[in-house]
Amino acid sequence: MILIKLGGSIITNKEKPLSPRKKTIENIVKYLKKIDEPLAIVHGGGSFGHYWSVKYDMHTKPMKYNTHGVSIVKNSMIELNKIILDIFLKNKLNPYCLPPTDFMSGDKPITNKIKEIEKIANAGLIPITFGDALWYGHKKTYILSGDKIMTHLSKILKPRLCIFALNEDGLYSDLKSKKLIHELKGENPIISKNNMDVTGGMTRKVEEATNISKMGMDVFFVNGNKPERIVKAIKNRKFEGTVFRGKRNG
Ligand code: IP8
């Protein structure tokens, strides 16, 4: 099984609130059709979930956030999710909408429900989940990042590989020259903090990718604007992007 995260910055225009990049999503979906392995998809919040999370000052830490804010964030994620589901359907793929409340209890993943995701994918459906505002307990809620979901799912499902589709070519060693890091073998790269996202942007992605690779799986950072690179990563062809090499493949 292959696990793919569609980053919020690739599926939406982050400069403009509530603006999906439908053409880009459609282009990615057309390339996903070429993959003949079971797939599961996670998507981010971009200018939907993050726009409202910032407005209502909601973060990943469980707290008593504004209840209207919780509803609005959730609603915006459903809206973005629906746009994605529609594009999958239009392109004759079979998405299976799976909100994270389906497999999370508080901040803990429900192992049995996550194992079901593999069965759903093996049956030819494509489970699609997303970062969201979630109930924590004791009147508290929190923002669960799609990147964190990638780690939860990887731990239990052990996908053959994980792919993060980004709005960049991969991870750069130097932001100015955009010098690409081609491969990381267990080391923790130093990332300059960016405060764009309530869930931590690139810093969070690198953290989760490093966690997943330490569990033994290869993680690829790929430019989602060039979706043929996603297919190349999966089919083991000459790959452009950054690989976090899994320990077992050391
Ligand atoms: O974009 C966060 O998911 P992410 C989703 O994967 C919300 O970090 C609701 C902000």
PDB file of C-alpha atoms and ligand atoms in Angstrom:
ATOM      1  CA  MET A   1       0.000   0.000   0.000  1.00  0.00           C
ATOM      2  CA  ILE A   2       1.083   3.569  -0.752  1.00  0.00           C
ATOM      3  CA  LEU A   3       0.185   6.449   1.546  1.00  0.00           C
ATOM      4  CA  ILE A   4       0.008   9.902  -0.020  1.00  0.00           C
ATOM      5  CA  LYS A   5      -0.369  13.263   1.714  1.00  0.00           C
ATOM      6  CA  LEU A   6      -1.665  16.070  -0.482  1.00  0.00           C
ATOM      7  CA  GLY A   7      -0.336  19.177   1.235  1.00  0.00           C
ATOM      8  CA  GLY A   8      -2.615  22.150   1.820  1.00  0.00           C
ATOM      9  CA  SER A   9      -0.286  24.393  -0.170  1.00  0.00           C
ATOM     10  CA  ILE A  10      -0.643  22.248  -3.282  1.00  0.00           C
ATOM     11  CA  ILE A  11      -4.407  21.650  -3.203  1.00  0.00           C
ATOM     12  CA  THR A  12      -5.299  25.250  -2.281  1.00  0.00           C
ATOM     13  CA  ASN A  13      -3.961  28.711  -2.962  1.00  0.00           C
ATOM     14  CA  LYS A  14      -2.631  29.682   0.442  1.00  0.00           C
ATOM     15  CA  GLU A  15      -2.465  33.345  -0.488  1.00  0.00           C
ATOM     16  CA  LYS A  16      -6.218  33.510  -0.906  1.00  0.00           C
ATOM     17  CA  PRO A  17      -8.754  32.285   1.687  1.00  0.00           C
ATOM     18  CA  LEU A  18     -10.991  29.405   0.634  1.00  0.00           C
ATOM     19  CA  SER A  19      -9.517  28.922  -2.824  1.00  0.00           C
ATOM     20  CA  PRO A  20      -9.058  25.341  -4.028  1.00  0.00           C
ATOM     21  CA  ARG A  21      -6.585  24.632  -6.863  1.00  0.00           C
ATOM     22  CA  LYS A  22      -8.952  22.376  -8.766  1.00  0.00           C
ATOM     23  CA  LYS A  23      -6.782  22.069 -11.895  1.00  0.00           C
ATOM     24  CA  THR A  24      -3.776  21.001  -9.818  1.00  0.00           C
ATOM     25  CA  ILE A  25      -5.855  18.473  -7.873  1.00  0.00           C
ATOM     26  CA  GLU A  26      -7.269  17.107 -11.117  1.00  0.00           C
ATOM     27  CA  ASN A  27      -3.815  16.808 -12.614  1.00  0.00           C
ATOM     28  CA  ILE A  28      -2.584  14.842  -9.591  1.00  0.00           C
ATOM     29  CA  VAL A  29      -5.640  12.594  -9.704  1.00  0.00           C
ATOM     30  CA  LYS A  30      -5.013  11.812 -13.403  1.00  0.00           C
ATOM     31  CA  TYR A  31      -1.531  10.571 -12.493  1.00  0.00           C
ATOM     32  CA  LEU A  32      -2.833   8.578  -9.505  1.00  0.00           C
ATOM     33  CA  LYS A  33      -4.855   6.592 -12.047  1.00  0.00           C
ATOM     34  CA  LYS A  34      -1.588   5.161 -13.366  1.00  0.00           C
ATOM     35  CA  ILE A  35      -0.788   3.528 -10.020  1.00  0.00           C
ATOM     36  CA  ASP A  36      -1.823  -0.093  -9.691  1.00  0.00           C
ATOM     37  CA  GLU A  37      -1.150  -0.528  -5.959  1.00  0.00           C
ATOM     38  CA  PRO A  38      -3.705   0.111  -3.182  1.00  0.00           C
ATOM     39  CA  LEU A  39      -3.671   3.779  -2.172  1.00  0.00           C
ATOM     40  CA  ALA A  40      -4.742   5.821   0.831  1.00  0.00           C
ATOM     41  CA  ILE A  41      -4.847   9.622   0.764  1.00  0.00           C
ATOM     42  CA  VAL A  42      -4.542  12.229   3.502  1.00  0.00           C
ATOM     43  CA  HIS A  43      -5.028  15.907   2.721  1.00  0.00           C
ATOM     44  CA  GLY A  44      -4.195  19.112   4.531  1.00  0.00           C
ATOM     45  CA  GLY A  45      -6.177  22.236   5.337  1.00  0.00           C
ATOM     46  CA  GLY A  46      -4.494  24.936   3.246  1.00  0.00           C
ATOM     47  CA  SER A  47      -6.502  28.098   2.814  1.00  0.00           C
ATOM     48  CA  PHE A  48      -9.607  26.314   4.185  1.00  0.00           C
ATOM     49  CA  GLY A  49      -8.814  24.784   7.610  1.00  0.00           C
ATOM     50  CA  HIS A  50      -5.785  26.949   8.345  1.00  0.00           C
ATOM     51  CA  TYR A  51      -7.533  30.174   7.410  1.00  0.00           C
ATOM     52  CA  TRP A  52     -10.240  29.562  10.017  1.00  0.00           C
ATOM     53  CA  SER A  53      -7.914  28.018  12.618  1.00  0.00           C
ATOM     54  CA  VAL A  54      -5.845  31.206  12.568  1.00  0.00           C
ATOM     55  CA  LYS A  55      -8.989  33.381  12.775  1.00  0.00           C
ATOM     56  CA  TYR A  56     -10.250  31.473  15.836  1.00  0.00           C
ATOM     57  CA  ASP A  57      -6.780  31.051  17.349  1.00  0.00           C
ATOM     58  CA  MET A  58      -6.898  27.259  17.342  1.00  0.00           C
ATOM     59  CA  HIS A  59      -3.778  25.094  17.541  1.00  0.00           C
ATOM     60  CA  THR A  60      -2.574  21.521  17.945  1.00  0.00           C
ATOM     61  CA  LYS A  61      -2.590  21.794  21.742  1.00  0.00           C
ATOM     62  CA  PRO A  62      -5.876  20.521  23.281  1.00  0.00           C
ATOM     63  CA  MET A  63      -7.681  23.527  24.818  1.00  0.00           C
ATOM     64  CA  LYS A  64     -11.149  24.985  25.286  1.00  0.00           C
ATOM     65  CA  TYR A  65     -11.281  26.741  21.931  1.00  0.00           C
ATOM     66  CA  ASN A  66     -14.191  28.837  20.689  1.00  0.00           C
ATOM     67  CA  THR A  67     -16.944  26.322  19.911  1.00  0.00           C
ATOM     68  CA  HIS A  68     -18.164  28.252  16.873  1.00  0.00           C
ATOM     69  CA  GLY A  69     -14.583  28.207  15.599  1.00  0.00           C
ATOM     70  CA  VAL A  70     -14.488  24.410  15.967  1.00  0.00           C
ATOM     71  CA  SER A  71     -17.670  24.099  13.896  1.00  0.00           C
ATOM     72  CA  ILE A  72     -16.412  26.483  11.225  1.00  0.00           C
ATOM     73  CA  VAL A  73     -13.028  24.750  10.883  1.00  0.00           C
ATOM     74  CA  LYS A  74     -14.707  21.337  10.613  1.00  0.00           C
ATOM     75  CA  ASN A  75     -17.185  22.645   8.092  1.00  0.00           C
ATOM     76  CA  SER A  76     -14.446  24.146   5.938  1.00  0.00           C
ATOM     77  CA  MET A  77     -12.550  20.840   5.933  1.00  0.00           C
ATOM     78  CA  ILE A  78     -15.670  18.980   4.824  1.00  0.00           C
ATOM     79  CA  GLU A  79     -16.044  21.529   2.035  1.00  0.00           C
ATOM     80  CA  LEU A  80     -12.457  21.034   0.856  1.00  0.00           C
ATOM     81  CA  ASN A  81     -12.779  17.262   1.222  1.00  0.00           C
ATOM     82  CA  LYS A  82     -15.935  17.298  -0.917  1.00  0.00           C
ATOM     83  CA  ILE A  83     -14.104  19.195  -3.675  1.00  0.00           C
ATOM     84  CA  ILE A  84     -11.402  16.519  -3.669  1.00  0.00           C
ATOM     85  CA  LEU A  85     -13.888  13.626  -3.577  1.00  0.00           C
ATOM     86  CA  ASP A  86     -15.767  15.122  -6.532  1.00  0.00           C
ATOM     87  CA  ILE A  87     -12.571  15.387  -8.581  1.00  0.00           C
ATOM     88  CA  PHE A  88     -11.689  11.739  -7.835  1.00  0.00           C
ATOM     89  CA  LEU A  89     -15.191  10.648  -8.850  1.00  0.00           C
ATOM     90  CA  LYS A  90     -15.209  12.756 -12.000  1.00  0.00           C
ATOM     91  CA  ASN A  91     -11.992  10.998 -13.019  1.00  0.00           C
ATOM     92  CA  LYS A  92     -13.519   7.578 -12.409  1.00  0.00           C
ATOM     93  CA  LEU A  93     -11.588   6.753  -9.257  1.00  0.00           C
ATOM     94  CA  ASN A  94     -13.479   5.427  -6.232  1.00  0.00           C
ATOM     95  CA  PRO A  95     -12.800   7.584  -3.175  1.00  0.00           C
ATOM     96  CA  TYR A  96     -13.978   6.445   0.251  1.00  0.00           C
ATOM     97  CA  CYS A  97     -14.492   9.479   2.478  1.00  0.00           C
ATOM     98  CA  LEU A  98     -13.001   8.813   5.894  1.00  0.00           C
ATOM     99  CA  PRO A  99     -13.082  11.738   8.360  1.00  0.00           C
ATOM    100  CA  PRO A 100     -10.455  11.313  11.091  1.00  0.00           C
ATOM    101  CA  THR A 101     -13.216  10.971  13.743  1.00  0.00           C
ATOM    102  CA  ASP A 102     -13.610   7.518  12.207  1.00  0.00           C
ATOM    103  CA  PHE A 103     -10.256   6.290  13.480  1.00  0.00           C
ATOM    104  CA  MET A 104      -9.266   8.707  16.266  1.00  0.00           C
ATOM    105  CA  SER A 105     -10.451   8.841  19.860  1.00  0.00           C
ATOM    106  CA  GLY A 106      -9.164  12.026  21.464  1.00  0.00           C
ATOM    107  CA  ASP A 107      -5.549  12.168  20.327  1.00  0.00           C
ATOM    108  CA  LYS A 108      -5.199   8.384  20.161  1.00  0.00           C
ATOM    109  CA  PRO A 109      -5.509   6.374  16.957  1.00  0.00           C
ATOM    110  CA  ILE A 110      -7.951   3.424  17.108  1.00  0.00           C
ATOM    111  CA  THR A 111      -5.857   0.501  15.857  1.00  0.00           C
ATOM    112  CA  ASN A 112      -8.744  -1.665  14.617  1.00  0.00           C
ATOM    113  CA  LYS A 113     -10.285   1.162  12.640  1.00  0.00           C
ATOM    114  CA  ILE A 114      -6.944   1.991  11.051  1.00  0.00           C
ATOM    115  CA  LYS A 115      -6.427  -1.657  10.082  1.00  0.00           C
ATOM    116  CA  GLU A 116      -9.764  -1.433   8.280  1.00  0.00           C
ATOM    117  CA  ILE A 117      -8.281   1.271   6.020  1.00  0.00           C
ATOM    118  CA  GLU A 118      -6.003  -1.326   4.434  1.00  0.00           C
ATOM    119  CA  LYS A 119      -8.947  -3.640   3.763  1.00  0.00           C
ATOM    120  CA  ILE A 120     -10.872  -0.776   2.177  1.00  0.00           C
ATOM    121  CA  ALA A 121      -7.881   0.074  -0.041  1.00  0.00           C
ATOM    122  CA  ASN A 122      -7.334  -3.579  -0.974  1.00  0.00           C
ATOM    123  CA  ALA A 123     -10.968  -3.750  -2.082  1.00  0.00           C
ATOM    124  CA  GLY A 124     -10.255  -1.100  -4.719  1.00  0.00           C
ATOM    125  CA  LEU A 125     -11.602   1.940  -2.884  1.00  0.00           C
ATOM    126  CA  ILE A 126      -9.344   4.888  -2.085  1.00  0.00           C
ATOM    127  CA  PRO A 127      -9.712   5.955   1.555  1.00  0.00           C
ATOM    128  CA  ILE A 128      -9.398   9.754   1.792  1.00  0.00           C
ATOM    129  CA  THR A 129      -8.933  11.426   5.148  1.00  0.00           C
ATOM    130  CA  PHE A 130      -7.796  14.888   6.249  1.00  0.00           C
ATOM    131  CA  GLY A 131      -6.448  17.136   8.996  1.00  0.00           C
ATOM    132  CA  ASP A 132      -9.313  18.441  11.136  1.00  0.00           C
ATOM    133  CA  ALA A 133     -10.502  20.006  14.385  1.00  0.00           C
ATOM    134  CA  LEU A 134     -11.101  17.100  16.774  1.00  0.00           C
ATOM    135  CA  TRP A 135     -12.792  16.502  20.092  1.00  0.00           C
ATOM    136  CA  TYR A 136     -10.219  15.765  22.811  1.00  0.00           C
ATOM    137  CA  GLY A 137     -12.383  15.408  25.945  1.00  0.00           C
ATOM    138  CA  HIS A 138     -13.197  17.624  28.947  1.00  0.00           C
ATOM    139  CA  LYS A 139     -14.590  20.346  26.644  1.00  0.00           C
ATOM    140  CA  LYS A 140     -11.250  20.545  24.872  1.00  0.00           C
ATOM    141  CA  THR A 141     -10.576  20.256  21.146  1.00  0.00           C
ATOM    142  CA  TYR A 142      -7.412  20.391  19.044  1.00  0.00           C
ATOM    143  CA  ILE A 143      -6.216  20.637  15.465  1.00  0.00           C
ATOM    144  CA  LEU A 144      -4.986  17.310  14.167  1.00  0.00           C
ATOM    145  CA  SER A 145      -2.554  17.830  11.312  1.00  0.00           C
ATOM    146  CA  GLY A 146      -2.708  15.598   8.246  1.00  0.00           C
ATOM    147  CA  ASP A 147       1.053  15.169   8.686  1.00  0.00           C
ATOM    148  CA  LYS A 148       0.466  13.653  12.114  1.00  0.00           C
ATOM    149  CA  ILE A 149      -2.185  11.378  10.587  1.00  0.00           C
ATOM    150  CA  MET A 150       0.524  10.138   8.184  1.00  0.00           C
ATOM    151  CA  THR A 151       2.571   8.974  11.181  1.00  0.00           C
ATOM    152  CA  HIS A 152      -0.424   7.357  12.920  1.00  0.00           C
ATOM    153  CA  LEU A 153      -1.380   5.457   9.761  1.00  0.00           C
ATOM    154  CA  SER A 154       2.192   4.457   8.875  1.00  0.00           C
ATOM    155  CA  LYS A 155       2.836   3.014  12.309  1.00  0.00           C
ATOM    156  CA  ILE A 156      -0.060   0.572  11.974  1.00  0.00           C
ATOM    157  CA  LEU A 157      -0.365   0.021   8.221  1.00  0.00           C
ATOM    158  CA  LYS A 158       3.353  -0.066   7.364  1.00  0.00           C
ATOM    159  CA  PRO A 159       2.810   1.186   3.789  1.00  0.00           C
ATOM    160  CA  ARG A 160       5.438   0.295   1.173  1.00  0.00           C
ATOM    161  CA  LEU A 161       6.133   4.009   0.944  1.00  0.00           C
ATOM    162  CA  CYS A 162       4.848   7.405   2.012  1.00  0.00           C
ATOM    163  CA  ILE A 163       4.688  10.404  -0.273  1.00  0.00           C
ATOM    164  CA  PHE A 164       4.192  14.043   0.664  1.00  0.00           C
ATOM    165  CA  ALA A 165       3.090  16.081  -2.368  1.00  0.00           C
ATOM    166  CA  LEU A 166       4.274  19.644  -1.801  1.00  0.00           C
ATOM    167  CA  ASN A 167       4.266  22.976  -3.587  1.00  0.00           C
ATOM    168  CA  GLU A 168       8.089  22.740  -3.735  1.00  0.00           C
ATOM    169  CA  ASP A 169      10.570  20.343  -5.339  1.00  0.00           C
ATOM    170  CA  GLY A 170      11.433  18.809  -1.967  1.00  0.00           C
ATOM    171  CA  LEU A 171      13.516  19.859   0.997  1.00  0.00           C
ATOM    172  CA  TYR A 172      16.143  22.527   0.354  1.00  0.00           C
ATOM    173  CA  SER A 173      19.439  22.743   2.213  1.00  0.00           C
ATOM    174  CA  ASP A 174      19.432  26.440   1.456  1.00  0.00           C
ATOM    175  CA  LEU A 175      16.205  28.352   0.897  1.00  0.00           C
ATOM    176  CA  LYS A 176      17.821  31.129  -1.164  1.00  0.00           C
ATOM    177  CA  SER A 177      19.516  28.977  -3.777  1.00  0.00           C
ATOM    178  CA  LYS A 178      16.815  26.273  -3.478  1.00  0.00           C
ATOM    179  CA  LYS A 179      19.518  23.631  -3.402  1.00  0.00           C
ATOM    180  CA  LEU A 180      17.675  20.348  -3.122  1.00  0.00           C
ATOM    181  CA  ILE A 181      18.559  17.679  -0.557  1.00  0.00           C
ATOM    182  CA  HIS A 182      18.253  14.423  -2.518  1.00  0.00           C
ATOM    183  CA  GLU A 183      18.503  11.906   0.277  1.00  0.00           C
ATOM    184  CA  LEU A 184      18.485  11.784   4.066  1.00  0.00           C
ATOM    185  CA  LYS A 185      19.553   8.657   5.902  1.00  0.00           C
ATOM    186  CA  GLY A 186      18.185   8.982   9.406  1.00  0.00           C
ATOM    187  CA  GLU A 187      19.738  12.355  10.184  1.00  0.00           C
ATOM    188  CA  ASN A 188      17.496  15.201  11.361  1.00  0.00           C
ATOM    189  CA  PRO A 189      17.756  18.147   8.976  1.00  0.00           C
ATOM    190  CA  ILE A 190      17.672  21.611  10.515  1.00  0.00           C
ATOM    191  CA  ILE A 191      14.672  23.547   9.316  1.00  0.00           C
ATOM    192  CA  SER A 192      14.224  27.259   9.710  1.00  0.00           C
ATOM    193  CA  LYS A 193      10.917  27.878  11.523  1.00  0.00           C
ATOM    194  CA  ASN A 194       7.999  29.054   9.449  1.00  0.00           C
ATOM    195  CA  ASN A 195       4.908  30.189  11.256  1.00  0.00           C
ATOM    196  CA  MET A 196       2.501  30.118   8.347  1.00  0.00           C
ATOM    197  CA  ASP A 197       0.518  27.115   9.545  1.00  0.00           C
ATOM    198  CA  VAL A 198      -1.121  26.461  12.885  1.00  0.00           C
ATOM    199  CA  THR A 199       0.170  22.892  12.614  1.00  0.00           C
ATOM    200  CA  GLY A 200       3.779  23.857  11.892  1.00  0.00           C
ATOM    201  CA  GLY A 201       4.218  23.856   8.093  1.00  0.00           C
ATOM    202  CA  MET A 202       7.439  22.355   6.755  1.00  0.00           C
ATOM    203  CA  THR A 203       8.883  21.829  10.249  1.00  0.00           C
ATOM    204  CA  ARG A 204       6.011  19.490  11.112  1.00  0.00           C
ATOM    205  CA  LYS A 205       6.311  17.650   7.786  1.00  0.00           C
ATOM    206  CA  VAL A 206      10.014  17.010   8.266  1.00  0.00           C
ATOM    207  CA  GLU A 207       9.408  15.862  11.836  1.00  0.00           C
ATOM    208  CA  GLU A 208       6.748  13.355  10.775  1.00  0.00           C
ATOM    209  CA  ALA A 209       8.753  12.202   7.722  1.00  0.00           C
ATOM    210  CA  THR A 210      11.759  11.578   9.984  1.00  0.00           C
ATOM    211  CA  ASN A 211       9.558   9.635  12.452  1.00  0.00           C
ATOM    212  CA  ILE A 212       8.137   7.483   9.667  1.00  0.00           C
ATOM    213  CA  SER A 213      11.550   6.773   8.118  1.00  0.00           C
ATOM    214  CA  LYS A 214      12.844   5.764  11.551  1.00  0.00           C
ATOM    215  CA  MET A 215      10.039   3.175  11.668  1.00  0.00           C
ATOM    216  CA  GLY A 216      11.637   1.703   8.530  1.00  0.00           C
ATOM    217  CA  MET A 217       9.644   3.176   5.645  1.00  0.00           C
ATOM    218  CA  ASP A 218      10.890   5.358   2.794  1.00  0.00           C
ATOM    219  CA  VAL A 219       9.297   8.810   2.696  1.00  0.00           C
ATOM    220  CA  PHE A 220       9.370  10.963  -0.447  1.00  0.00           C
ATOM    221  CA  PHE A 221       8.864  14.719  -0.688  1.00  0.00           C
ATOM    222  CA  VAL A 222       7.674  15.457  -4.219  1.00  0.00           C
ATOM    223  CA  ASN A 223       6.477  18.495  -6.127  1.00  0.00           C
ATOM    224  CA  GLY A 224       2.718  17.993  -6.616  1.00  0.00           C
ATOM    225  CA  ASN A 225       2.770  20.453  -9.519  1.00  0.00           C
ATOM    226  CA  LYS A 226       4.750  17.757 -11.381  1.00  0.00           C
ATOM    227  CA  PRO A 227       2.632  14.713 -10.508  1.00  0.00           C
ATOM    228  CA  GLU A 228       4.578  12.451 -12.890  1.00  0.00           C
ATOM    229  CA  ARG A 229       7.210  12.568 -10.127  1.00  0.00           C
ATOM    230  CA  ILE A 230       4.744  10.873  -7.755  1.00  0.00           C
ATOM    231  CA  VAL A 231       4.383   8.022 -10.235  1.00  0.00           C
ATOM    232  CA  LYS A 232       8.164   7.851 -10.741  1.00  0.00           C
ATOM    233  CA  ALA A 233       8.707   7.605  -6.979  1.00  0.00           C
ATOM    234  CA  ILE A 234       6.228   4.734  -6.773  1.00  0.00           C
ATOM    235  CA  LYS A 235       7.500   2.889  -9.857  1.00  0.00           C
ATOM    236  CA  ASN A 236      11.100   3.207  -8.723  1.00  0.00           C
ATOM    237  CA  ARG A 237      12.104   5.262 -11.743  1.00  0.00           C
ATOM    238  CA  LYS A 238      14.603   8.124 -11.706  1.00  0.00           C
ATOM    239  CA  PHE A 239      13.172  10.278  -8.990  1.00  0.00           C
ATOM    240  CA  GLU A 240      13.260  14.036  -8.410  1.00  0.00           C
ATOM    241  CA  GLY A 241      12.620  15.199  -4.870  1.00  0.00           C
ATOM    242  CA  THR A 242      13.850  14.352  -1.374  1.00  0.00           C
ATOM    243  CA  VAL A 243      13.933  10.810   0.042  1.00  0.00           C
ATOM    244  CA  PHE A 244      13.985  10.140   3.769  1.00  0.00           C
ATOM    245  CA  ARG A 245      15.457   6.677   3.540  1.00  0.00           C
ATOM    246  CA  GLY A 246      13.805   4.136   5.857  1.00  0.00           C
ATOM    247  CA  LYS A 247      16.124   2.420   8.306  1.00  0.00           C
ATOM    248  CA  ARG A 248      15.487  -1.062   6.909  1.00  0.00           C
ATOM    249  CA  ASN A 249      16.672   0.139   3.487  1.00  0.00           C
ATOM    250  CA  GLY A 250      19.645   1.926   5.040  1.00  0.00           C
TER     251      GLY A 250
HETATM  252  O1  IP8 B   1      -2.728  21.090   6.770  1.00  0.00           O
HETATM  253  C1  IP8 B   1      -4.585  20.794   9.350  1.00  0.00           C
HETATM  254  O2  IP8 B   1      -4.023  19.812   8.506  1.00  0.00           O
HETATM  255  P1  IP8 B   1      -2.581  20.056   7.833  1.00  0.00           P
HETATM  256  C2  IP8 B   1      -6.055  20.974   9.078  1.00  0.00           C
HETATM  257  O3  IP8 B   1      -2.232  18.702   7.286  1.00  0.00           O
HETATM  258  C3  IP8 B   1      -6.653  22.150   9.768  1.00  0.00           C
HETATM  259  O4  IP8 B   1      -1.615  20.474   8.890  1.00  0.00           O
HETATM  260  C4  IP8 B   1      -8.024  21.991  10.229  1.00  0.00           C
HETATM  261  C5  IP8 B   1      -6.065  23.283   9.965  1.00  0.00           C
END
